[in-house]
Structures are given as C-alpha cells and as structure tokens.
PDB file of C-alpha atoms and ligand atoms in Angstrom:
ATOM      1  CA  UNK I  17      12.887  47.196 -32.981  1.00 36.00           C
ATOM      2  CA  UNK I  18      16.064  45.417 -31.288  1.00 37.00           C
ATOM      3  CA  UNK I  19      19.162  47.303 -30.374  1.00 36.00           C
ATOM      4  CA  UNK I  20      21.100  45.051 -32.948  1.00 37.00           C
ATOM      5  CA  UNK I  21      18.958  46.020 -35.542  1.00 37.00           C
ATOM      6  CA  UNK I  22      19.672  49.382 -35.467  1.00 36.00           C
ATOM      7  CA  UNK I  23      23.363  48.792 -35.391  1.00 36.00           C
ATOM      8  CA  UNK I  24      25.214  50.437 -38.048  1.00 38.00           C
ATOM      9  CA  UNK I  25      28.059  47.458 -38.493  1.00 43.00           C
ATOM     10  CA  UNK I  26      25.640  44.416 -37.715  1.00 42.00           C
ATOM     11  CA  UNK I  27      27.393  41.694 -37.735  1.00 45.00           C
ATOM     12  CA  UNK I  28      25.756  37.975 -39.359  1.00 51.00           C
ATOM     13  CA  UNK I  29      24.932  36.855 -36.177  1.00 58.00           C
ATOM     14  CA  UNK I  30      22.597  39.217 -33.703  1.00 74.00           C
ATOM     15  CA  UNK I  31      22.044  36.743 -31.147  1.00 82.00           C
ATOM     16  CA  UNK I  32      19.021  35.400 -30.807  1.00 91.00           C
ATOM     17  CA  UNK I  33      18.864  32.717 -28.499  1.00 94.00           C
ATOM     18  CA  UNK I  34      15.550  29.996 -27.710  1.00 95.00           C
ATOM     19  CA  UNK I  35      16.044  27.165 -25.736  1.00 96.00           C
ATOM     20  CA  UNK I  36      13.529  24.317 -25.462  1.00 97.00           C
ATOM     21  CA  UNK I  37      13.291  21.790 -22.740  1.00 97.00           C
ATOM     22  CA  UNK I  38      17.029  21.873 -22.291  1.00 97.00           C
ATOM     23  CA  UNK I  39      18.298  19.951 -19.492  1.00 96.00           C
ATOM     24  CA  UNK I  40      21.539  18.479 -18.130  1.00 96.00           C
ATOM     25  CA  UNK I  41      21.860  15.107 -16.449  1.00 96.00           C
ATOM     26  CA  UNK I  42      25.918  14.581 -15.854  1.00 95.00           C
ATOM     27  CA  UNK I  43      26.690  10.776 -16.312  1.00 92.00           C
ATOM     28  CA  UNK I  44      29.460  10.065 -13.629  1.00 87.00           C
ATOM     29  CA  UNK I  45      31.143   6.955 -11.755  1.00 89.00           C
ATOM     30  CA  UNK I  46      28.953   8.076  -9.000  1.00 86.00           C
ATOM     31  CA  UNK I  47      25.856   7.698 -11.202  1.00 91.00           C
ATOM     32  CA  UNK I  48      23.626  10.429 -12.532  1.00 93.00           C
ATOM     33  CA  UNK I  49      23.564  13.900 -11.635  1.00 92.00           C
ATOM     34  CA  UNK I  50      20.781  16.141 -12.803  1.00 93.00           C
ATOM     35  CA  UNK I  51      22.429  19.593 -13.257  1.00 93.00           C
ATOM     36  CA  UNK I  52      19.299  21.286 -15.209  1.00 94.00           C
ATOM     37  CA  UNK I  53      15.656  20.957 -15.479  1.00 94.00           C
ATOM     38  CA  UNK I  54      14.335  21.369 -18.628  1.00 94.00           C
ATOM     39  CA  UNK I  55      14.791  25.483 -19.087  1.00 95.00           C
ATOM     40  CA  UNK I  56      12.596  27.251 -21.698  1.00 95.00           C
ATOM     41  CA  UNK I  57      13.861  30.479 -22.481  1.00 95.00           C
ATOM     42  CA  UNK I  58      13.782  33.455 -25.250  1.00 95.00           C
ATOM     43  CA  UNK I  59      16.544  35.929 -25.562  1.00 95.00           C
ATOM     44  CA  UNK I  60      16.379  38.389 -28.106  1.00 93.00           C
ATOM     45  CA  UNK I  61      18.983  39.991 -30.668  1.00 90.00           C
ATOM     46  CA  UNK I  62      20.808  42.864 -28.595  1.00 89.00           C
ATOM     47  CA  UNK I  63      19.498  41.851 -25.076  1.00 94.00           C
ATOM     48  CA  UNK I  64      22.266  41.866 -22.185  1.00 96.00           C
ATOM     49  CA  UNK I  65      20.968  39.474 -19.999  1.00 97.00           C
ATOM     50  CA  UNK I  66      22.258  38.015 -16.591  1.00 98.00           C
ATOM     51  CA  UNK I  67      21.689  34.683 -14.491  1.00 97.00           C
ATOM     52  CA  UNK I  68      21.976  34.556 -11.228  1.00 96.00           C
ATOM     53  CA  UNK I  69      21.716  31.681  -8.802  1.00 93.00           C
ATOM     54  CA  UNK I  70      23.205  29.783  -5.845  1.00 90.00           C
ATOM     55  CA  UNK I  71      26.543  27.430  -6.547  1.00 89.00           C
ATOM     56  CA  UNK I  72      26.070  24.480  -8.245  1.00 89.00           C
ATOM     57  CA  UNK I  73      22.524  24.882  -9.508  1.00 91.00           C
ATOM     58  CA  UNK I  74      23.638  24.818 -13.237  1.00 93.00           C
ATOM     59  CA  UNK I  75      24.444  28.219 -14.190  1.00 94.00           C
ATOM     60  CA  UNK I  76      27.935  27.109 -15.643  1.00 95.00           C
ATOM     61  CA  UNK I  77      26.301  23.983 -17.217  1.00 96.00           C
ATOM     62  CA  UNK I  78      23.701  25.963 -19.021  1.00 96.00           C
ATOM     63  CA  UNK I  79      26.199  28.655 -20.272  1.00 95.00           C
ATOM     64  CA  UNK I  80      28.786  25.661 -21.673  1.00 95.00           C
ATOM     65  CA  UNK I  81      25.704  24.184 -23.411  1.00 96.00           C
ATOM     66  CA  UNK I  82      24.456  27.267 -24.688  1.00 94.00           C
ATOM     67  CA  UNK I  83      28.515  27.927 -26.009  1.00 93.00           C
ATOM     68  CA  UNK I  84      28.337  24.361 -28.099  1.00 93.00           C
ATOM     69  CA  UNK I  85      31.115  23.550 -25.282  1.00 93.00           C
ATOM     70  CA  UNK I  86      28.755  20.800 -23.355  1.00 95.00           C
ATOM     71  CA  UNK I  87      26.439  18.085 -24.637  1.00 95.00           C
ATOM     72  CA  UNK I  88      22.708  18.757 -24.307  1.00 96.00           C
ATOM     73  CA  UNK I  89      21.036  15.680 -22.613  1.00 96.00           C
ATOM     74  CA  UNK I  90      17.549  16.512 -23.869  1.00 96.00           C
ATOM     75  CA  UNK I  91      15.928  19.889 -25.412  1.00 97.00           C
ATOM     76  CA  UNK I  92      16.924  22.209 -27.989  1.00 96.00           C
ATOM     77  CA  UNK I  93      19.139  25.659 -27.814  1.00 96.00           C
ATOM     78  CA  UNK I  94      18.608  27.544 -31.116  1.00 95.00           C
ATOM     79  CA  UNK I  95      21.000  30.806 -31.565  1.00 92.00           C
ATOM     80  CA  UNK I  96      19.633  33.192 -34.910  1.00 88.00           C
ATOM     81  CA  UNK I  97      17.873  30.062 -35.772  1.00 88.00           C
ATOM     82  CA  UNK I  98      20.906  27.532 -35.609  1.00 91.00           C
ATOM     83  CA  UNK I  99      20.803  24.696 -33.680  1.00 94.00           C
ATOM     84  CA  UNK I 100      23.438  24.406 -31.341  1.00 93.00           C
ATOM     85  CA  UNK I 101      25.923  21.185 -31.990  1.00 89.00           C
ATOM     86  CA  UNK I 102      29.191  22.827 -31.383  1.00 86.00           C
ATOM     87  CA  UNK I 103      31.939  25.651 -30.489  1.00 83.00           C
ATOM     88  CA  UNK I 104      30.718  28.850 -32.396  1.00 81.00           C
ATOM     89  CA  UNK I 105      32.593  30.928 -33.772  1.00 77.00           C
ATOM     90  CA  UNK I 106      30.918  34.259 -32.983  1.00 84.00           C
ATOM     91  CA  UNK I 107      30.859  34.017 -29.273  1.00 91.00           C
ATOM     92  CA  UNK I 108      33.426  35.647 -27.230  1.00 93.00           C
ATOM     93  CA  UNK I 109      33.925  33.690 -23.665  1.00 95.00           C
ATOM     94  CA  UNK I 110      35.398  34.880 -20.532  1.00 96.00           C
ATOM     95  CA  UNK I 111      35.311  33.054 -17.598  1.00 93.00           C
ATOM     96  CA  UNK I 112      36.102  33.094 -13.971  1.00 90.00           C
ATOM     97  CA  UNK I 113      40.203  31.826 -14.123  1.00 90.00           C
ATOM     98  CA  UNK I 114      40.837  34.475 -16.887  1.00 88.00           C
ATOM     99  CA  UNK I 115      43.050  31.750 -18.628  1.00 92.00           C
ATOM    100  CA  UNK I 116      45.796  33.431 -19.769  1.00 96.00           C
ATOM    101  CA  UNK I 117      48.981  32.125 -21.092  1.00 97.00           C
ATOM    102  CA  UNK I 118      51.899  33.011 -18.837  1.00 96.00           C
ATOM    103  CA  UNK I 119      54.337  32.820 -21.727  1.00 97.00           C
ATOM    104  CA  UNK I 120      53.013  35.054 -23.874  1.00 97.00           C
ATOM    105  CA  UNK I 121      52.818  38.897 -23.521  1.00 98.00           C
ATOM    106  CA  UNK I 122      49.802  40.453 -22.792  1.00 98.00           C
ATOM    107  CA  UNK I 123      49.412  41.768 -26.347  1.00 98.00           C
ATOM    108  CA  UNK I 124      49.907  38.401 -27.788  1.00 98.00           C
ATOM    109  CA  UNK I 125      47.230  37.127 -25.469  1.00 98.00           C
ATOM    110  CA  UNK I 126      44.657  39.325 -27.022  1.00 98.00           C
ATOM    111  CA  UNK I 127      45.972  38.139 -30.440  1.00 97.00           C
ATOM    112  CA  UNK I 128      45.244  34.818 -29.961  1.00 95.00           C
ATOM    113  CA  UNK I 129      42.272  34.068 -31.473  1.00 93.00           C
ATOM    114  CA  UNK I 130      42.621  35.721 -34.584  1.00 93.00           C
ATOM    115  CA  UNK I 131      45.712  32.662 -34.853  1.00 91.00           C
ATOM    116  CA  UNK I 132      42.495  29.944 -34.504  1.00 86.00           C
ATOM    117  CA  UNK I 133      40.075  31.848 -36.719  1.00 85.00           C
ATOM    118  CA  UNK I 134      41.711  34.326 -38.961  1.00 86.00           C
ATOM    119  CA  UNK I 135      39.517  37.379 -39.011  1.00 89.00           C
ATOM    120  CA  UNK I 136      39.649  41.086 -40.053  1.00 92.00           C
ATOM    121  CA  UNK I 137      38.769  42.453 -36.940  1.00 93.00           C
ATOM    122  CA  UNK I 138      42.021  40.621 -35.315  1.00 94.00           C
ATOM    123  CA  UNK I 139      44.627  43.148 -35.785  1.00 96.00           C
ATOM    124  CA  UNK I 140      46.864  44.280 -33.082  1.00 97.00           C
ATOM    125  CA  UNK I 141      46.155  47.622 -34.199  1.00 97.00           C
ATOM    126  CA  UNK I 142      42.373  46.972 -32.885  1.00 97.00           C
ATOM    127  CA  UNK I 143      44.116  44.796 -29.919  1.00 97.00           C
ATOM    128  CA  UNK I 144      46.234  47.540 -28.811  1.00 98.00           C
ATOM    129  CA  UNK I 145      42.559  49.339 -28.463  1.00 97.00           C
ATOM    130  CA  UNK I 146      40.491  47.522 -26.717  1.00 97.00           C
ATOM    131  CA  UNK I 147      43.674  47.435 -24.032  1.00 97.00           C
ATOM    132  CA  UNK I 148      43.429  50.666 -23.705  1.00 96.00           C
ATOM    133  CA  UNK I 149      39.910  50.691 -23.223  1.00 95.00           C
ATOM    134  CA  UNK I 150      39.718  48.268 -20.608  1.00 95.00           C
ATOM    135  CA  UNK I 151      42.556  50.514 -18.992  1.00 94.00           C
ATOM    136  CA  UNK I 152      45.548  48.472 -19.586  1.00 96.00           C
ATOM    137  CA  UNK I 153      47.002  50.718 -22.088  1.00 95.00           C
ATOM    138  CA  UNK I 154      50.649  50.567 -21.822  1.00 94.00           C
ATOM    139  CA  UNK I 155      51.291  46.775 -20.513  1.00 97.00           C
ATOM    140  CA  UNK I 156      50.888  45.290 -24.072  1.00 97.00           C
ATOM    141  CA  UNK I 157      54.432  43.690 -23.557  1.00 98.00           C
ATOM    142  CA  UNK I 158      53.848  43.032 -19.832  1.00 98.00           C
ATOM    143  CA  UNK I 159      53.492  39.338 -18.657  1.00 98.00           C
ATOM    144  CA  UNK I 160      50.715  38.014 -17.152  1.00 97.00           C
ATOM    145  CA  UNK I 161      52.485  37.162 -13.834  1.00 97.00           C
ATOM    146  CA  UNK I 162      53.250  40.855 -13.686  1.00 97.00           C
ATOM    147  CA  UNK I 163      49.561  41.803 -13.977  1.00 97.00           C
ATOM    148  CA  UNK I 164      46.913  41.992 -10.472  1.00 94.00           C
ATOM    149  CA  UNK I 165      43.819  39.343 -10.944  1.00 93.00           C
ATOM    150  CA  UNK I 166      41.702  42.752 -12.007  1.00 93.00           C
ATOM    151  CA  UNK I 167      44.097  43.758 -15.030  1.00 95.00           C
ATOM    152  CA  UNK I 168      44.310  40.177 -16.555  1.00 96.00           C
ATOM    153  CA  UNK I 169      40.246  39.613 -16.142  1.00 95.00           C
ATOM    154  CA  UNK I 170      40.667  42.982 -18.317  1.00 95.00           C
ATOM    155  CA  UNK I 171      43.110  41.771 -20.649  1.00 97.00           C
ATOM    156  CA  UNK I 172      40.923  38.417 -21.139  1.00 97.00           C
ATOM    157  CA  UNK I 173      38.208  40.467 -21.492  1.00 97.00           C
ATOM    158  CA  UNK I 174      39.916  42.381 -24.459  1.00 97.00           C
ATOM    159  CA  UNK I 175      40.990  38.887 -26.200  1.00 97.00           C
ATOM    160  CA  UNK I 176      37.506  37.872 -26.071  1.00 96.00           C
ATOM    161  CA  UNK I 177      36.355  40.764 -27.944  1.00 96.00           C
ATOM    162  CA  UNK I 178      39.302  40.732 -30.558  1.00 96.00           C
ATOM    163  CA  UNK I 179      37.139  39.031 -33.050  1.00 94.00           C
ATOM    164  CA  UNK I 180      34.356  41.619 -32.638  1.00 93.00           C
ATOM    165  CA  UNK I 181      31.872  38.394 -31.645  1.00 91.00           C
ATOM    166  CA  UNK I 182      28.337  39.870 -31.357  1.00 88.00           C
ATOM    167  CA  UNK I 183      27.804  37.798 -28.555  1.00 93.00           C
ATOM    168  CA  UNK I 184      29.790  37.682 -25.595  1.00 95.00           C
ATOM    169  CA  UNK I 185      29.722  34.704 -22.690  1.00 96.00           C
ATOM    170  CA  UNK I 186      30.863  35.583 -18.982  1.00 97.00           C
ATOM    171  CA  UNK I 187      30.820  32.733 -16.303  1.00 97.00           C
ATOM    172  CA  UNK I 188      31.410  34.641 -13.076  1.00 96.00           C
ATOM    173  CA  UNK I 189      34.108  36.536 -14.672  1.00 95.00           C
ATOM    174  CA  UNK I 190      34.133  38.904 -11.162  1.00 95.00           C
ATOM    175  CA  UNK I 191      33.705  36.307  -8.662  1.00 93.00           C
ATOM    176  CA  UNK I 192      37.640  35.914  -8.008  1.00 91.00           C
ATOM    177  CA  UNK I 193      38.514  39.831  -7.641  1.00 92.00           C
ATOM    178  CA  UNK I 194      38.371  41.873  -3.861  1.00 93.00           C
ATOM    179  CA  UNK I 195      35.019  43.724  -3.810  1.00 94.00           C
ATOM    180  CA  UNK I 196      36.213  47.175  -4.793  1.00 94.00           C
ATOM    181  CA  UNK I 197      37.925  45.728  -7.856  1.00 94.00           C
ATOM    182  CA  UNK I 198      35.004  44.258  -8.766  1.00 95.00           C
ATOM    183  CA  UNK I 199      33.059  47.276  -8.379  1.00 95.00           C
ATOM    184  CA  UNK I 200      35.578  49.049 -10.573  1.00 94.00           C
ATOM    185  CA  UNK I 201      34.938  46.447 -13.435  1.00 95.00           C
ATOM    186  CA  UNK I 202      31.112  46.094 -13.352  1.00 96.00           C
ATOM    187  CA  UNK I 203      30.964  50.089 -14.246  1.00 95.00           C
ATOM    188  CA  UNK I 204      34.238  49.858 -16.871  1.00 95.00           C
ATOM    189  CA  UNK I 205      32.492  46.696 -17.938  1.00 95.00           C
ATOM    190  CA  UNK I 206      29.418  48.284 -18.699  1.00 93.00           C
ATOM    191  CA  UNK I 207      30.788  51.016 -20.868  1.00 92.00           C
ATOM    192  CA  UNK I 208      32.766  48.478 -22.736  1.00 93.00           C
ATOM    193  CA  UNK I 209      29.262  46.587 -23.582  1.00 90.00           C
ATOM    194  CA  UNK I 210      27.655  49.877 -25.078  1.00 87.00           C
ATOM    195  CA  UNK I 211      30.715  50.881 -26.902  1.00 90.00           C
ATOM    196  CA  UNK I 212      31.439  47.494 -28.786  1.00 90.00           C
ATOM    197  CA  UNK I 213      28.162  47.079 -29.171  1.00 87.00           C
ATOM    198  CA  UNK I 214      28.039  43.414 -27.796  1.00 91.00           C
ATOM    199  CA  UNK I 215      24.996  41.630 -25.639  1.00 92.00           C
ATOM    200  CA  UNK I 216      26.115  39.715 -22.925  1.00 95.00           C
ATOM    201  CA  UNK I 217      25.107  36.689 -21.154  1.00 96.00           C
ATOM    202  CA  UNK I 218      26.503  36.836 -17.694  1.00 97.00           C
ATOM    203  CA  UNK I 219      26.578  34.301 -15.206  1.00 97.00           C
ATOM    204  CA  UNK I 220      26.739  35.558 -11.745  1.00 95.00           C
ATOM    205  CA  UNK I 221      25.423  34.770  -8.024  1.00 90.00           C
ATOM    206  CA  UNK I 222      26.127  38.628  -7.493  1.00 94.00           C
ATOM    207  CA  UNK I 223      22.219  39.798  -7.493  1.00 96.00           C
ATOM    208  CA  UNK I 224      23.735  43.564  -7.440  1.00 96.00           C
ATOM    209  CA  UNK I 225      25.987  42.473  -9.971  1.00 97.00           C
ATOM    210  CA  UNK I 226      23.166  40.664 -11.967  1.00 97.00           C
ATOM    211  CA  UNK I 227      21.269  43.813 -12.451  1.00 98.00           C
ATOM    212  CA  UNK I 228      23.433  46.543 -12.960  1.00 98.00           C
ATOM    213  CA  UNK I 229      24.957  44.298 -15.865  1.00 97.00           C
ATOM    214  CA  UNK I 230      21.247  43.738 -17.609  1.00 96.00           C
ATOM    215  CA  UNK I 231      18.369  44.568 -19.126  1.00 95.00           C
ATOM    216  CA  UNK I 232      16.704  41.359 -17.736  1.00 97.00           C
ATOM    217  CA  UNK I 233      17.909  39.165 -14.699  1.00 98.00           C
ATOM    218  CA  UNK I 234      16.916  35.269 -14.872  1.00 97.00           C
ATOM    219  CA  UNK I 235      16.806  34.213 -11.380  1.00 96.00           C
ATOM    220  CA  UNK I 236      17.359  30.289 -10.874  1.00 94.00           C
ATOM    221  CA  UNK I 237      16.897  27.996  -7.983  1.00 89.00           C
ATOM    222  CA  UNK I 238      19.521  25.263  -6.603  1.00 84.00           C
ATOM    223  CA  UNK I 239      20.396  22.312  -8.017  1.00 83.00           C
ATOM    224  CA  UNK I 240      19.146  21.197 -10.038  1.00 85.00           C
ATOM    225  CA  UNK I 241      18.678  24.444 -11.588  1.00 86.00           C
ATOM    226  CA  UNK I 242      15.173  26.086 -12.891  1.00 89.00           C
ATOM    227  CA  UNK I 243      13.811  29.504 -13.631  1.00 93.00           C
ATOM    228  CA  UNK I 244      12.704  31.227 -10.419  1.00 93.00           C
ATOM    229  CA  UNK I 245      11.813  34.533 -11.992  1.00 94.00           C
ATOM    230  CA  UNK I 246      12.335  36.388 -15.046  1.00 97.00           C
ATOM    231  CA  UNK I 247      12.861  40.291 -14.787  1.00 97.00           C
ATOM    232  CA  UNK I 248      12.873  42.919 -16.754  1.00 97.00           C
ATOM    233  CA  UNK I 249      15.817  45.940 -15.501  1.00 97.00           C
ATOM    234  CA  UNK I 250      14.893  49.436 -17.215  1.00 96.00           C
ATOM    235  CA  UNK I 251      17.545  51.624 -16.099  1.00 96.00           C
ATOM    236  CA  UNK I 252      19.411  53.532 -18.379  1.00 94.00           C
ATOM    237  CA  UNK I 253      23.270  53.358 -19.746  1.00 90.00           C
ATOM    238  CA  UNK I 254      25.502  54.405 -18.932  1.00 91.00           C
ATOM    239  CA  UNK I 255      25.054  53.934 -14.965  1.00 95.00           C
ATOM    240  CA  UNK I 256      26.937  54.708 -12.219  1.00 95.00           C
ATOM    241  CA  UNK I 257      27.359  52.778  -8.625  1.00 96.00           C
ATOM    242  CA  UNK I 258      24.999  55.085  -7.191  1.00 97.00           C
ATOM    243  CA  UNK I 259      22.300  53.133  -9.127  1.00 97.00           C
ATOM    244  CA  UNK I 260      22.957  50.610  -6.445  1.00 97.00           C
ATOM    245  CA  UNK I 261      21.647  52.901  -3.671  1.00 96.00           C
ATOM    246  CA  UNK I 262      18.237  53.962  -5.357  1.00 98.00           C
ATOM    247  CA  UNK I 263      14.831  52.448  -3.913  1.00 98.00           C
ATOM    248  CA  UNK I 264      14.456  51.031  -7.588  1.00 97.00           C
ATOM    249  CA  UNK I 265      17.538  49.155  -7.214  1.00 98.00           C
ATOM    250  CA  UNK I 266      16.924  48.007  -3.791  1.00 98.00           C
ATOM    251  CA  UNK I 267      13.535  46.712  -4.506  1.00 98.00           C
ATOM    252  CA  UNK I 268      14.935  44.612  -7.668  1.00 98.00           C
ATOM    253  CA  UNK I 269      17.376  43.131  -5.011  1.00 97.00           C
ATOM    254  CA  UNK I 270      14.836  42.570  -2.406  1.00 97.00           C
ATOM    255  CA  UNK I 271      12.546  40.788  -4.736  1.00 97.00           C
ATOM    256  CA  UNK I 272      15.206  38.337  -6.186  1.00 96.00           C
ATOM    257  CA  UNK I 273      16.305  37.825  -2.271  1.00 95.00           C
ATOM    258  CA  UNK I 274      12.176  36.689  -1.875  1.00 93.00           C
ATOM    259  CA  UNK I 275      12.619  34.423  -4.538  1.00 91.00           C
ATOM    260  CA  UNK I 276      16.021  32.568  -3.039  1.00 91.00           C
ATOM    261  CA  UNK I 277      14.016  32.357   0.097  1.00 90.00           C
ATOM    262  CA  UNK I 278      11.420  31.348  -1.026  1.00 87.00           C
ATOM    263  CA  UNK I 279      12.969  28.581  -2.573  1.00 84.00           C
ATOM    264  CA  UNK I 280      15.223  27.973   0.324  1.00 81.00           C
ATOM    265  CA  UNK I 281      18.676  29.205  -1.299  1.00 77.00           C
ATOM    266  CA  UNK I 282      20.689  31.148   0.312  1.00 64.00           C
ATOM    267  CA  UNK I 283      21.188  34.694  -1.428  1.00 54.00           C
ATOM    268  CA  UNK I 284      24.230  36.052  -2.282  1.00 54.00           C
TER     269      UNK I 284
HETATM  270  N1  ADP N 313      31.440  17.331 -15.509  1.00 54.57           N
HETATM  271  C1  ADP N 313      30.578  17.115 -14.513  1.00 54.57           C
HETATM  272  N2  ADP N 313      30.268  15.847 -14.122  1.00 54.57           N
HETATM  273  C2  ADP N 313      29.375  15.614 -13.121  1.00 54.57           C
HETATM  274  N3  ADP N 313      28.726  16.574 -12.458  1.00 54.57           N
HETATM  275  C3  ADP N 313      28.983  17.847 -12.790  1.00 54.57           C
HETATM  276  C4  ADP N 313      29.918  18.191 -13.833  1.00 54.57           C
HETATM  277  N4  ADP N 313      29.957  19.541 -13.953  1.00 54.57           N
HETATM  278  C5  ADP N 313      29.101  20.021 -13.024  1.00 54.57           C
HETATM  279  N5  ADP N 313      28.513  19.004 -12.349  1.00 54.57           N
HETATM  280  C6  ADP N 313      27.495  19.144 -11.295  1.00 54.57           C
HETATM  281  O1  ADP N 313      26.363  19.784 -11.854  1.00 54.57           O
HETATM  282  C7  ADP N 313      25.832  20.719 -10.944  1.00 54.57           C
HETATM  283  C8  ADP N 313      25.808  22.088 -11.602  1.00 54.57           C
HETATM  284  O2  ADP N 313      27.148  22.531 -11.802  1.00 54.57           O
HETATM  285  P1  ADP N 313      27.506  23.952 -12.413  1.00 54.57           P
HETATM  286  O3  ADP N 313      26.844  24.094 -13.711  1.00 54.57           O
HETATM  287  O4  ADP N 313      28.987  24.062 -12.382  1.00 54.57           O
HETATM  288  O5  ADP N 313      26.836  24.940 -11.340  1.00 54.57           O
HETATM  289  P2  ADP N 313      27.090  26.480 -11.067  1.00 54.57           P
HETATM  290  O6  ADP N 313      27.889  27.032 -12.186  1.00 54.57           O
HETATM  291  O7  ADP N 313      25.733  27.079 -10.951  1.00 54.57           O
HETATM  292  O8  ADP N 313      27.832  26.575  -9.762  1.00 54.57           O
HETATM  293  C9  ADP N 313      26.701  20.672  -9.707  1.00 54.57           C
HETATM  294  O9  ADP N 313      26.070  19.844  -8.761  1.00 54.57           O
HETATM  295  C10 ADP N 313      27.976  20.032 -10.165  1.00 54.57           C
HETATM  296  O10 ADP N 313      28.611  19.317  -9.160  1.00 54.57           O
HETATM  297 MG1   MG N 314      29.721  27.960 -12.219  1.00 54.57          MG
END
C-alpha cells in the first residue's frame, strides 16, 4: 500500500509517474545538443524522490519535461496514467531563482495562483498558514526586496503549495542559499513534506541533500544525462541533521561518490 493511498484527503491525482525512453536532444544555432539519453523510470504514488547529478547533465531538462514545460524529443512520460503534453495543473514548482514578484507583497505572492486556476484550497486564510509554517509568519505584507534569499525560497515554497498540488517539483531550490541556511531549510523542508502530505521530486547535485530529502535517490551521470544508480533511503521522518553523521548516511554518500567516479564526474 502507497503512502497516498492511505491519505485521508487524497487528492485526484497521487502521482504516479513512468517514463519511457524519454530523451532530450536541444535543437540550437550551434546544432544539436543531446541533453538526455533515453531514461526509463517508475515513480510511485506518494514516493519523495530526489535526482542528483553533476551540472548540465539534464537534471533541469528532465524535470521541465516531466512538468509539461519542455518538449519531449522521443519517449513517453505518463503521470496517474496521463500522458504528458502540457503545463499541469496539479504540480506545484519551485525552482532555484524563487521568482517572486517584487511588486507584490509577500502574501499576494502566495495568492497568485489561485488568480490563474481558481481553486478552493487558495484562500489567504490557508496562505497566511503555510507562511507561518515555513516560518515567515508575520511578513505577509513585507516586500520581497525586504526578505533574505532563505525567507523568499520559503515564501515561494508556500505559493507553490497554495493549491494543495499533490505533487510538488523543486529544481535546486537550495543551491543559491549560504550552507547553514540551507541546512535550516532541508530539515523545515522536510516537515513541511510530511505535514501537507505532498511527494516531491527534487533536483539537486547536493548528494547529502539528495538523501535526507528521499525515500529513493536517482543518481545520473554527465551530459548527456543517464541513470547511474537507483537507491532506495529507509530512514525514518521526521529526521534531524544528525542523520547526516550516522555510518548509514555516510555509506549512502560514499556509494553515490563511487558512482560519480566511476563515471568520471566530479561529486558534489
Ligand atoms: N534551451 C536549451 N537549448 C540548448 N541547450 C540547452 C538548453 N537548455 C539546456 N541545454 C543544454 O542541455 C544540457 C542539460 O542542461 P540542464 O538540463 O539545464 O542540466 P542541469 O540542470 O543538470 O544542470 C546542458 O548541456 C545545457 O547546456
Ligand atoms: Mg539545472
């Protein structure tokens, strides 16, 4: 039995994802670029998943494909059984320039896509919330210029889950904060992903980040991109930092670090 089948409030989509043969091959003035080799993959309902690899071995590409937001040259990506063909709805994305609108308060960034897709989860009432929750309580009616690169990955974190998406999308959403910040927001991060009850796909070349956000790490090779190794993470939720300095934790770590070398990439 999946975690999202035992949720209480499922919502219509669970998040089943299957990708066959999907590849990238960008089209440019500088001729073709191969971004992905054909990826097979099967992610099931309620799985938080993260991939991790080197710069510019596809990771991006795959997630935009994945979120309808990139063509897909060749192969199939299936989410609960649709085939993907465009933006959908039920996704949340966050990615690594949090994107916020500097004219708009921080509350009204959070409201913003209930304004493209009207939906009853969008109030500010549940806005307001998830603020607080991601420990920006109290600068609803801040601006973003007014806000440190930690709180407004927070507050784009919120707007991404305004909609209550089952799924949510991160593409490096870390990568741009000091290292302390960061750990600060990988452990609030992953008590935000058991409380709303949302999988996650995260993109990351973090392998420490990789695993203590997942249940199962993809590990992928540089460009162009393919599955290195596919592991499964069994530590239980809620964790703390200190997971990082177990022997378990260290030995995940060592063995994706074999893998990079292995393949010649350097390991983050
Ligand atoms: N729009 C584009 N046109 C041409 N090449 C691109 C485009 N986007 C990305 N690429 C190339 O595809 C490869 C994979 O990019 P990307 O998915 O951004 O990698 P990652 O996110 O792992 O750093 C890189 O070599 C990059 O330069
Ligand atoms: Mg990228």
């Amino acid at each position: 039995m999946t975690v999202a089948a035992e949720r209480l409030d499922a919502p219509a989509t669970s998040g089943e994802i299957v990708l066959r043969r999907m590849e990238k091959v960008y089209e440019g003035t500088q001729g073709a670029v191969r971004a992905l080799l054909p990826v097979d993959l099967d992610i099931q309902a309620g799985q938080n998943v993260s991939i991790v690899g080197p710069s510019g071995c596809g990771k991006s590409t795959l997630m935009r494909m994945l979120a309808g937001l990139e063509s897909i040259t060749s192969g199939t990506a299936h989410i609960d059984g649709h085939r993907v063909s465009g933006p959908i709805p039920d996704v949340g994305i966050v990615f690594q320039r949090d994107l916020l609108l500097d004219w708009r308060t921080v509350i009204d960034n959070v409201m913003l896509p209930a304004e493209f897709r009207p939906s009853p989860h969008g109030t500010r009432e549940r806005a307001r919330q998830l603020l607080e929750q991601l420990g920006v309580g109290g600068f609803e009616d801040s601006y973003p210029y007014q806000l440190s690169g930690g709180m407004r990955q927070r507050v784009s974190i919120a707007r991404a889950l305004l909609c209550k998406p089952s799924m949510l999308f991160l593409d490096e959403p870390f990568s741009a904060l000091d290292a302390l910040t960061r750990d600060q927001m990988n452990v609030l991060f992953q008590e935000v992903q058991g409380e709303q009850n949302v999988s996650t796909l995260l993109i990351t070349h973090s392998i420490a980040e990789a695993i203590f956000l997942a249940d199962r790490v993809i590990v992928m090779s540089g460009r162009p991109g393919s599955v290195l190794d596919d592991i499964e993470i069994n530590f239980p939720s809620p964790r703390t930092l200190a997971l990082r300095e177990t022997p378990e934790f260290t030995t995940i770590v060592s063995r994706i670090r074999t893998q990079f070398e292995k393949a010649g990439v350097f390991a983050a």
